[in-house]
Amino acid sequence: MMDAVATIPPFEIFYAEHAGEVLSLLRRRLGRDRAEDAFQETFLRALRAYDRLTHGEHLRAWVLTIATRVAIDTHRRAGEPTEELPELPDADGRPAYEELAFLTDSLPPKERAAVVLRYGYDLDYEQIAAALDSSPDAARQAASSGVRRLRRRIT
Amino acid sequence: MTVPADLDRRFREAAVEARLLDAGYDVFDSPVGPLLVAATDRGLLRVSFDGGGDPEAALEQIARVAGPRVLRAPRAVAVAHAELDEYFSGERRSFDLPVDLRGQAGFAVSVLGELAKVPYGHTQTYGELATRAGSPKAARAVGMVMNRNPLPIVLPCHRIVGASGSLVGYGGGLERKEQLLRLEGAML
């Protein structure tokens, strides 16, 4: 059977593959105790959006972005500064993202995440919305205003 | 990093609690080997003898029928697990579980419906089951439905035998068929 586009794996397979990495990201960002609630919240958010995914590509980038958003929300709820950039997946050998990095690093966090996920990882707006906990329209808007901002800077 | 067992368990329970799963499953031991059992909010979806090895193929099959949100979650199949344990210990003769036969063709659904009525400890032939399902000439097709039964043990295809009384075949292997019939005290 031809398998041009990666099909969406059963959630169990996806979870088993990424749970460890998500937990270590969250422990780094939030410390051991708060990481536990955030871990559960990350995978519940992923579950809520999982049946709306249109393909199974870049699921690692997707779930790490969700985890990053959950960490930011946790900081925000605790009244802690959230100025830091979302920690996007790194060292995963994605040239598209590496090439974009020097441009996107200076964008506001949501725009940066939307641009990188859309153009670096080729996720669709449904997936980006799920990762950023917003709507597909808002994701589209964030990506396009990010691109406009980059264009103004380049030209 | 390995996820601590307690955190892992809590996530799986929360997923069931929030009703976010298309199907929950578990793998547990039984006298006929490890069983993989899956359920949806409609009922029992799958009983599989493939619980021993890598479950990926079984999970993909479940996902094709129910949706991709398939997670190991013992609580989602707790009732089925308990009833199967009771069956194997000889305390239970019939199952009180709603079944989810999505993905089955109309003929298979009617055959499986008749199959469910074959009583504990009794056998019936493929031809008799075909007749009861309204297609007296379809013994061979009934054999195919038995072979692909998504809920063996619960829908008792082990009770269906050849016209000569020989066991003929079983999706889970003849040894298991014989073991189940002996458990039920059927005359072999």
mmCIF file of C-alpha atoms in Angstrom:
data_model
loop_
_atom_site.group_PDB
_atom_site.id
_atom_site.type_symbol
_atom_site.label_atom_id
_atom_site.label_comp_id
_atom_site.label_asym_id
_atom_site.label_seq_id
_atom_site.Cartn_x
_atom_site.Cartn_y
_atom_site.Cartn_z
ATOM 1 C CA MET A 1 0.000 0.000 0.000
ATOM 2 C CA MET A 2 1.287 3.473 -0.863
ATOM 3 C CA ASP A 3 1.835 5.626 2.142
ATOM 4 C CA ALA A 4 2.728 9.054 0.799
ATOM 5 C CA VAL A 5 1.516 10.985 3.821
ATOM 6 C CA ALA A 6 2.211 9.618 7.290
ATOM 7 C CA THR A 7 -1.032 8.276 8.702
ATOM 8 C CA ILE A 8 -2.074 9.229 12.201
ATOM 9 C CA PRO A 9 -0.899 6.495 14.581
ATOM 10 C CA PRO A 10 -3.180 5.190 17.350
ATOM 11 C CA PHE A 11 -2.800 7.606 20.268
ATOM 12 C CA GLU A 12 -1.119 4.944 22.408
ATOM 13 C CA ILE A 13 1.778 4.725 19.929
ATOM 14 C CA PHE A 14 2.099 8.518 19.765
ATOM 15 C CA TYR A 15 1.983 8.793 23.556
ATOM 16 C CA ALA A 16 4.543 6.024 24.121
ATOM 17 C CA GLU A 17 6.911 7.698 21.690
ATOM 18 C CA HIS A 18 6.770 11.222 23.113
ATOM 19 C CA ALA A 19 5.737 11.002 26.776
ATOM 20 C CA GLY A 20 9.300 10.869 28.104
ATOM 21 C CA GLU A 21 10.496 13.853 26.117
ATOM 22 C CA VAL A 22 7.432 15.904 27.031
ATOM 23 C CA LEU A 23 7.980 15.176 30.716
ATOM 24 C CA SER A 24 11.620 16.214 30.601
ATOM 25 C CA LEU A 25 10.758 19.450 28.789
ATOM 26 C CA LEU A 26 8.134 20.245 31.433
ATOM 27 C CA ARG A 27 10.449 19.402 34.330
ATOM 28 C CA ARG A 28 13.044 21.731 32.859
ATOM 29 C CA ARG A 29 10.499 24.536 32.526
ATOM 30 C CA LEU A 30 8.413 24.030 35.657
ATOM 31 C CA GLY A 31 10.280 21.855 38.116
ATOM 32 C CA ARG A 32 9.406 18.346 39.163
ATOM 33 C CA ASP A 33 6.140 18.932 41.025
ATOM 34 C CA ARG A 34 4.366 21.278 38.647
ATOM 35 C CA ALA A 35 5.522 19.226 35.683
ATOM 36 C CA GLU A 36 3.137 16.428 36.683
ATOM 37 C CA ASP A 37 -0.076 18.417 36.261
ATOM 38 C CA ALA A 38 1.324 20.024 33.123
ATOM 39 C CA PHE A 39 2.150 16.591 31.702
ATOM 40 C CA GLN A 40 -1.426 15.460 32.126
ATOM 41 C CA GLU A 41 -2.764 18.714 30.689
ATOM 42 C CA THR A 42 -0.455 18.454 27.661
ATOM 43 C CA PHE A 43 -1.643 15.002 26.687
ATOM 44 C CA LEU A 44 -5.284 15.798 27.408
ATOM 45 C CA ARG A 45 -5.001 18.793 25.057
ATOM 46 C CA ALA A 46 -3.357 16.570 22.475
ATOM 47 C CA LEU A 47 -6.185 14.035 22.863
ATOM 48 C CA ARG A 48 -8.821 16.729 22.408
ATOM 49 C CA ALA A 49 -7.292 17.762 19.099
ATOM 50 C CA TYR A 50 -6.059 14.381 17.949
ATOM 51 C CA ASP A 51 -9.057 13.295 15.916
ATOM 52 C CA ARG A 52 -8.946 16.559 13.980
ATOM 53 C CA LEU A 53 -5.418 16.007 12.714
ATOM 54 C CA THR A 54 -5.282 15.562 8.966
ATOM 55 C CA HIS A 55 -1.941 13.743 8.844
ATOM 56 C CA GLY A 56 0.620 12.231 11.181
ATOM 57 C CA GLU A 57 3.687 14.274 10.268
ATOM 58 C CA HIS A 58 5.732 16.288 12.726
ATOM 59 C CA LEU A 59 3.780 15.006 15.687
ATOM 60 C CA ARG A 60 6.862 15.495 17.841
ATOM 61 C CA ALA A 61 7.058 19.208 17.010
ATOM 62 C CA TRP A 62 3.331 19.421 17.588
ATOM 63 C CA VAL A 63 3.264 17.847 21.040
ATOM 64 C CA LEU A 64 6.366 19.717 22.229
ATOM 65 C CA THR A 65 4.670 22.953 21.196
ATOM 66 C CA ILE A 66 1.576 22.003 23.179
ATOM 67 C CA ALA A 67 3.804 21.253 26.187
ATOM 68 C CA THR A 68 5.482 24.629 25.814
ATOM 69 C CA ARG A 69 2.115 26.385 25.733
ATOM 70 C CA VAL A 70 1.011 24.506 28.838
ATOM 71 C CA ALA A 71 4.230 25.559 30.597
ATOM 72 C CA ILE A 72 3.635 29.188 29.627
ATOM 73 C CA ASP A 73 0.030 28.987 30.858
ATOM 74 C CA THR A 74 1.268 27.525 34.132
ATOM 75 C CA HIS A 75 3.722 30.392 34.607
ATOM 76 C CA ARG A 76 1.025 32.901 33.731
ATOM 77 C CA ARG A 77 -1.465 31.462 36.213
ATOM 78 C CA ALA A 78 1.204 31.676 38.899
ATOM 79 C CA GLY A 79 1.792 35.333 38.013
ATOM 80 C CA GLU A 80 5.311 34.618 36.872
ATOM 81 C CA PRO A 81 6.936 36.440 33.939
ATOM 82 C CA THR A 82 6.230 34.801 30.597
ATOM 83 C CA GLU A 83 8.404 36.993 28.452
ATOM 84 C CA GLU A 84 10.610 34.111 27.480
ATOM 85 C CA LEU A 85 10.178 32.669 24.037
ATOM 86 C CA PRO A 86 8.351 29.406 23.661
ATOM 87 C CA GLU A 87 10.877 26.637 23.490
ATOM 88 C CA LEU A 88 10.367 25.154 20.080
ATOM 89 C CA PRO A 89 11.603 21.704 19.278
ATOM 90 C CA ASP A 90 15.318 21.766 18.694
ATOM 91 C CA ALA A 91 18.036 19.482 17.426
ATOM 92 C CA ASP A 92 15.631 17.465 15.417
ATOM 93 C CA GLY A 93 17.436 17.899 12.186
ATOM 94 C CA ARG A 94 14.774 19.892 10.429
ATOM 95 C CA PRO A 95 16.639 22.105 8.014
ATOM 96 C CA ALA A 96 13.545 24.153 7.225
ATOM 97 C CA TYR A 97 13.300 25.279 10.804
ATOM 98 C CA GLU A 98 17.046 25.778 11.221
ATOM 99 C CA GLU A 99 17.057 28.100 8.249
ATOM 100 C CA LEU A 100 14.170 30.090 9.626
ATOM 101 C CA ALA A 101 15.544 30.342 13.134
ATOM 102 C CA PHE A 102 17.685 33.438 12.713
ATOM 103 C CA LEU A 103 14.695 35.270 11.265
ATOM 104 C CA THR A 104 12.012 34.096 13.619
ATOM 105 C CA ASP A 105 13.817 34.324 16.920
ATOM 106 C CA SER A 106 12.837 37.956 17.278
ATOM 107 C CA LEU A 107 9.117 37.522 16.590
ATOM 108 C CA PRO A 108 6.530 37.683 19.368
ATOM 109 C CA PRO A 109 6.094 34.150 20.792
ATOM 110 C CA LYS A 110 2.733 33.274 19.243
ATOM 111 C CA GLU A 111 3.687 34.587 15.821
ATOM 112 C CA ARG A 112 7.016 32.833 16.012
ATOM 113 C CA ALA A 113 5.416 29.537 16.930
ATOM 114 C CA ALA A 114 2.812 29.883 14.169
ATOM 115 C CA VAL A 115 5.379 30.782 11.503
ATOM 116 C CA VAL A 116 7.763 28.014 12.482
ATOM 117 C CA LEU A 117 5.051 25.373 12.693
ATOM 118 C CA ARG A 118 3.456 26.454 9.425
ATOM 119 C CA TYR A 119 6.530 27.033 7.295
ATOM 120 C CA GLY A 120 9.205 25.098 9.178
ATOM 121 C CA TYR A 121 7.196 21.989 9.912
ATOM 122 C CA ASP A 122 4.421 22.286 7.373
ATOM 123 C CA LEU A 123 1.680 21.731 9.942
ATOM 124 C CA ASP A 124 -1.809 22.811 8.941
ATOM 125 C CA TYR A 125 -3.750 25.476 10.821
ATOM 126 C CA GLU A 126 -5.896 22.920 12.638
ATOM 127 C CA GLN A 127 -2.759 21.372 14.134
ATOM 128 C CA ILE A 128 -1.199 24.730 14.922
ATOM 129 C CA ALA A 129 -4.416 25.860 16.589
ATOM 130 C CA ALA A 130 -4.420 22.762 18.745
ATOM 131 C CA ALA A 131 -0.776 23.299 19.670
ATOM 132 C CA LEU A 132 -1.310 26.947 20.549
ATOM 133 C CA ASP A 133 -4.675 26.345 22.166
ATOM 134 C CA SER A 134 -6.409 28.804 19.845
ATOM 135 C CA SER A 135 -8.583 28.640 16.741
ATOM 136 C CA PRO A 136 -7.438 27.832 13.197
ATOM 137 C CA ASP A 137 -8.330 31.406 12.209
ATOM 138 C CA ALA A 138 -6.220 32.854 14.993
ATOM 139 C CA ALA A 139 -3.349 30.559 14.013
ATOM 140 C CA ARG A 140 -3.630 31.685 10.404
ATOM 141 C CA GLN A 141 -3.641 35.313 11.532
ATOM 142 C CA ALA A 142 -0.608 34.829 13.781
ATOM 143 C CA ALA A 143 1.326 33.174 10.963
ATOM 144 C CA SER A 144 0.455 35.826 8.435
ATOM 145 C CA SER A 145 1.205 38.749 10.716
ATOM 146 C CA GLY A 146 4.482 37.037 11.611
ATOM 147 C CA VAL A 147 5.328 36.775 7.926
ATOM 148 C CA ARG A 148 4.368 40.440 7.362
ATOM 149 C CA ARG A 149 6.613 41.464 10.222
ATOM 150 C CA LEU A 150 9.490 39.438 8.778
ATOM 151 C CA ARG A 151 8.918 40.951 5.333
ATOM 152 C CA ARG A 152 9.062 44.478 6.744
ATOM 153 C CA ARG A 153 12.331 43.625 8.428
ATOM 154 C CA ILE A 154 13.925 42.052 5.409
ATOM 155 C CA THR A 155 12.993 44.692 2.843
ATOM 156 C CA MET B 1 13.102 9.834 30.397
ATOM 157 C CA THR B 2 10.724 7.203 31.705
ATOM 158 C CA VAL B 3 7.366 8.461 32.881
ATOM 159 C CA PRO B 4 6.736 7.372 36.498
ATOM 160 C CA ALA B 5 4.084 4.650 36.647
ATOM 161 C CA ASP B 6 1.826 6.679 38.903
ATOM 162 C CA LEU B 7 1.834 9.731 36.602
ATOM 163 C CA ASP B 8 1.227 7.499 33.597
ATOM 164 C CA ARG B 9 -1.708 5.810 35.326
ATOM 165 C CA ARG B 10 -3.247 9.132 36.331
ATOM 166 C CA PHE B 11 -3.118 10.430 32.769
ATOM 167 C CA ARG B 12 -4.813 7.304 31.456
ATOM 168 C CA GLU B 13 -7.543 7.557 34.070
ATOM 169 C CA ALA B 14 -8.061 11.259 33.347
ATOM 170 C CA ALA B 15 -8.452 10.471 29.651
ATOM 171 C CA VAL B 16 -11.226 7.982 30.423
ATOM 172 C CA GLU B 17 -12.799 10.357 32.941
ATOM 173 C CA ALA B 18 -12.876 13.186 30.374
ATOM 174 C CA ARG B 19 -14.431 10.816 27.821
ATOM 175 C CA LEU B 20 -11.768 11.689 25.284
ATOM 176 C CA LEU B 21 -11.070 8.188 23.979
ATOM 177 C CA ASP B 22 -12.437 6.621 20.828
ATOM 178 C CA ALA B 23 -11.467 3.286 22.365
ATOM 179 C CA GLY B 24 -9.765 2.171 25.558
ATOM 180 C CA TYR B 25 -8.042 -1.177 25.835
ATOM 181 C CA ASP B 26 -6.045 -3.351 28.132
ATOM 182 C CA VAL B 27 -3.969 -6.505 27.848
ATOM 183 C CA PHE B 28 -4.255 -9.125 30.564
ATOM 184 C CA ASP B 29 -3.486 -12.765 31.144
ATOM 185 C CA SER B 30 -6.031 -15.524 30.809
ATOM 186 C CA PRO B 31 -5.914 -19.326 30.714
ATOM 187 C CA VAL B 32 -5.888 -19.108 26.891
ATOM 188 C CA GLY B 33 -2.979 -16.630 26.849
ATOM 189 C CA PRO B 34 -2.780 -12.848 26.982
ATOM 190 C CA LEU B 35 -5.924 -11.139 25.706
ATOM 191 C CA LEU B 36 -6.168 -7.662 24.233
ATOM 192 C CA VAL B 37 -9.634 -6.279 24.988
ATOM 193 C CA ALA B 38 -10.936 -2.952 23.671
ATOM 194 C CA ALA B 39 -14.166 -1.052 24.335
ATOM 195 C CA THR B 40 -15.798 2.148 23.110
ATOM 196 C CA ASP B 41 -18.606 4.125 24.708
ATOM 197 C CA ARG B 42 -20.979 1.911 22.682
ATOM 198 C CA GLY B 43 -19.674 -1.380 23.982
ATOM 199 C CA LEU B 44 -17.081 -4.069 23.626
ATOM 200 C CA LEU B 45 -15.211 -3.618 20.329
ATOM 201 C CA ARG B 46 -12.444 -6.203 20.253
ATOM 202 C CA VAL B 47 -11.181 -9.318 21.966
ATOM 203 C CA SER B 48 -7.911 -10.436 20.464
ATOM 204 C CA PHE B 49 -5.472 -13.245 21.123
ATOM 205 C CA ASP B 50 -2.671 -10.990 19.860
ATOM 206 C CA GLY B 51 -2.100 -9.536 23.309
ATOM 207 C CA GLY B 52 1.247 -11.226 23.718
ATOM 208 C CA GLY B 53 3.448 -9.423 21.245
ATOM 209 C CA ASP B 54 3.572 -5.950 19.792
ATOM 210 C CA PRO B 55 -0.016 -4.679 19.783
ATOM 211 C CA GLU B 56 0.534 -2.052 17.073
ATOM 212 C CA ALA B 57 -1.292 -3.937 14.316
ATOM 213 C CA ALA B 58 -4.266 -4.647 16.597
ATOM 214 C CA LEU B 59 -4.362 -0.996 17.684
ATOM 215 C CA GLU B 60 -4.327 0.198 14.083
ATOM 216 C CA GLN B 61 -7.255 -2.068 13.322
ATOM 217 C CA ILE B 62 -9.147 -0.679 16.295
ATOM 218 C CA ALA B 63 -8.318 2.885 15.223
ATOM 219 C CA ARG B 64 -9.632 2.256 11.717
ATOM 220 C CA VAL B 65 -13.024 1.291 13.136
ATOM 221 C CA ALA B 66 -13.361 3.561 16.158
ATOM 222 C CA GLY B 67 -11.044 6.531 15.531
ATOM 223 C CA PRO B 68 -7.385 7.295 16.332
ATOM 224 C CA ARG B 69 -7.757 8.091 20.026
ATOM 225 C CA VAL B 70 -6.963 4.554 21.187
ATOM 226 C CA LEU B 71 -5.243 4.363 24.568
ATOM 227 C CA ARG B 72 -4.406 1.598 26.997
ATOM 228 C CA ALA B 73 -6.749 2.355 29.867
ATOM 229 C CA PRO B 74 -7.662 -0.588 32.124
ATOM 230 C CA ARG B 75 -10.639 1.291 33.540
ATOM 231 C CA ALA B 76 -12.274 1.455 30.096
ATOM 232 C CA VAL B 77 -12.498 -2.354 29.993
ATOM 233 C CA ALA B 78 -12.796 -3.103 33.708
ATOM 234 C CA VAL B 79 -16.255 -4.677 33.415
ATOM 235 C CA ALA B 80 -15.266 -6.871 30.475
ATOM 236 C CA HIS B 81 -12.110 -7.913 32.316
ATOM 237 C CA ALA B 82 -14.111 -8.904 35.387
ATOM 238 C CA GLU B 83 -16.674 -10.859 33.356
ATOM 239 C CA LEU B 84 -13.950 -12.702 31.448
ATOM 240 C CA ASP B 85 -12.228 -13.625 34.718
ATOM 241 C CA GLU B 86 -15.545 -14.964 36.001
ATOM 242 C CA TYR B 87 -16.044 -16.921 32.787
ATOM 243 C CA PHE B 88 -12.619 -18.528 33.025
ATOM 244 C CA SER B 89 -13.146 -19.470 36.645
ATOM 245 C CA GLY B 90 -16.412 -21.166 35.687
ATOM 246 C CA GLU B 91 -18.627 -18.737 37.594
ATOM 247 C CA ARG B 92 -20.121 -17.084 34.532
ATOM 248 C CA ARG B 93 -22.011 -18.701 31.670
ATOM 249 C CA SER B 94 -23.019 -15.663 29.642
ATOM 250 C CA PHE B 95 -21.768 -12.124 29.234
ATOM 251 C CA ASP B 96 -23.754 -9.007 30.062
ATOM 252 C CA LEU B 97 -21.750 -6.693 27.862
ATOM 253 C CA PRO B 98 -23.085 -4.386 25.154
ATOM 254 C CA VAL B 99 -21.133 -4.927 21.947
ATOM 255 C CA ASP B 100 -19.947 -2.453 19.326
ATOM 256 C CA LEU B 101 -20.083 -4.179 15.950
ATOM 257 C CA ARG B 102 -19.114 -1.141 13.874
ATOM 258 C CA GLY B 103 -17.122 -2.094 10.827
ATOM 259 C CA GLN B 104 -18.968 -5.419 10.396
ATOM 260 C CA ALA B 105 -21.024 -6.091 7.290
ATOM 261 C CA GLY B 106 -24.783 -6.670 7.602
ATOM 262 C CA PHE B 107 -24.503 -10.431 7.075
ATOM 263 C CA ALA B 108 -21.809 -10.715 9.737
ATOM 264 C CA VAL B 109 -23.911 -8.709 12.188
ATOM 265 C CA SER B 110 -26.882 -11.041 11.787
ATOM 266 C CA VAL B 111 -24.714 -14.160 12.047
ATOM 267 C CA LEU B 112 -22.940 -12.816 15.138
ATOM 268 C CA GLY B 113 -26.323 -11.944 16.628
ATOM 269 C CA GLU B 114 -27.440 -15.562 16.236
ATOM 270 C CA LEU B 115 -24.074 -16.816 17.469
ATOM 271 C CA ALA B 116 -24.576 -14.911 20.717
ATOM 272 C CA LYS B 117 -27.615 -17.139 21.429
ATOM 273 C CA VAL B 118 -25.736 -20.451 21.268
ATOM 274 C CA PRO B 119 -25.804 -21.568 24.907
ATOM 275 C CA TYR B 120 -22.850 -22.262 27.176
ATOM 276 C CA GLY B 121 -21.503 -25.782 26.919
ATOM 277 C CA HIS B 122 -23.404 -26.554 23.685
ATOM 278 C CA THR B 123 -22.161 -26.766 20.143
ATOM 279 C CA GLN B 124 -23.856 -26.033 16.862
ATOM 280 C CA THR B 125 -22.757 -26.661 13.276
ATOM 281 C CA TYR B 126 -21.868 -23.992 10.740
ATOM 282 C CA GLY B 127 -24.904 -25.117 8.719
ATOM 283 C CA GLU B 128 -27.291 -24.797 11.659
ATOM 284 C CA LEU B 129 -26.020 -21.313 12.412
ATOM 285 C CA ALA B 130 -26.399 -20.366 8.725
ATOM 286 C CA THR B 131 -29.998 -21.575 8.809
ATOM 287 C CA ARG B 132 -30.776 -19.632 11.952
ATOM 288 C CA ALA B 133 -29.258 -16.517 10.360
ATOM 289 C CA GLY B 134 -31.678 -16.954 7.463
ATOM 290 C CA SER B 135 -29.166 -18.184 4.864
ATOM 291 C CA PRO B 136 -29.259 -21.995 5.013
ATOM 292 C CA LYS B 137 -26.796 -22.399 2.135
ATOM 293 C CA ALA B 138 -24.197 -20.044 3.561
ATOM 294 C CA ALA B 139 -22.319 -22.434 5.872
ATOM 295 C CA ARG B 140 -19.012 -21.501 4.247
ATOM 296 C CA ALA B 141 -19.677 -17.765 4.580
ATOM 297 C CA VAL B 142 -20.619 -18.371 8.214
ATOM 298 C CA GLY B 143 -17.233 -20.041 8.607
ATOM 299 C CA MET B 144 -15.590 -16.854 7.342
ATOM 300 C CA VAL B 145 -17.558 -14.751 9.814
ATOM 301 C CA MET B 146 -16.465 -17.060 12.646
ATOM 302 C CA ASN B 147 -12.864 -16.791 11.489
ATOM 303 C CA ARG B 148 -13.024 -12.995 11.628
ATOM 304 C CA ASN B 149 -15.143 -12.749 14.767
ATOM 305 C CA PRO B 150 -14.071 -9.477 16.440
ATOM 306 C CA LEU B 151 -15.186 -10.705 19.878
ATOM 307 C CA PRO B 152 -14.120 -14.327 20.325
ATOM 308 C CA ILE B 153 -15.029 -15.946 23.673
ATOM 309 C CA VAL B 154 -17.726 -13.291 24.297
ATOM 310 C CA LEU B 155 -19.416 -14.134 20.994
ATOM 311 C CA PRO B 156 -18.821 -17.882 21.278
ATOM 312 C CA CYS B 157 -17.520 -18.945 17.870
ATOM 313 C CA HIS B 158 -15.688 -21.752 19.679
ATOM 314 C CA ARG B 159 -19.114 -23.428 20.021
ATOM 315 C CA ILE B 160 -19.520 -23.749 16.252
ATOM 316 C CA VAL B 161 -18.236 -27.040 14.855
ATOM 317 C CA GLY B 162 -18.311 -29.078 11.660
ATOM 318 C CA ALA B 163 -21.268 -31.262 10.630
ATOM 319 C CA SER B 164 -19.280 -34.364 11.642
ATOM 320 C CA GLY B 165 -18.645 -32.912 15.085
ATOM 321 C CA SER B 166 -14.996 -32.141 14.299
ATOM 322 C CA LEU B 167 -13.729 -28.799 15.550
ATOM 323 C CA VAL B 168 -12.736 -27.681 11.997
ATOM 324 C CA GLY B 169 -10.993 -24.373 12.743
ATOM 325 C CA TYR B 170 -10.634 -21.424 15.052
ATOM 326 C CA GLY B 171 -9.277 -17.918 14.545
ATOM 327 C CA GLY B 172 -7.291 -18.286 17.754
ATOM 328 C CA GLY B 173 -6.034 -21.779 16.956
ATOM 329 C CA LEU B 174 -7.720 -25.161 17.481
ATOM 330 C CA GLU B 175 -5.986 -25.699 20.802
ATOM 331 C CA ARG B 176 -7.818 -22.715 22.293
ATOM 332 C CA LYS B 177 -11.133 -23.859 20.822
ATOM 333 C CA GLU B 178 -10.771 -27.208 22.504
ATOM 334 C CA GLN B 179 -9.663 -25.589 25.761
ATOM 335 C CA LEU B 180 -12.733 -23.309 25.831
ATOM 336 C CA LEU B 181 -15.131 -26.161 25.059
ATOM 337 C CA ARG B 182 -13.572 -28.300 27.792
ATOM 338 C CA LEU B 183 -13.868 -25.424 30.229
ATOM 339 C CA GLU B 184 -17.576 -25.291 29.424
ATOM 340 C CA GLY B 185 -17.886 -29.050 29.810
ATOM 341 C CA ALA B 186 -19.085 -29.517 26.233
ATOM 342 C CA MET B 187 -19.063 -33.084 24.913
ATOM 343 C CA LEU B 188 -16.171 -33.363 22.474
#
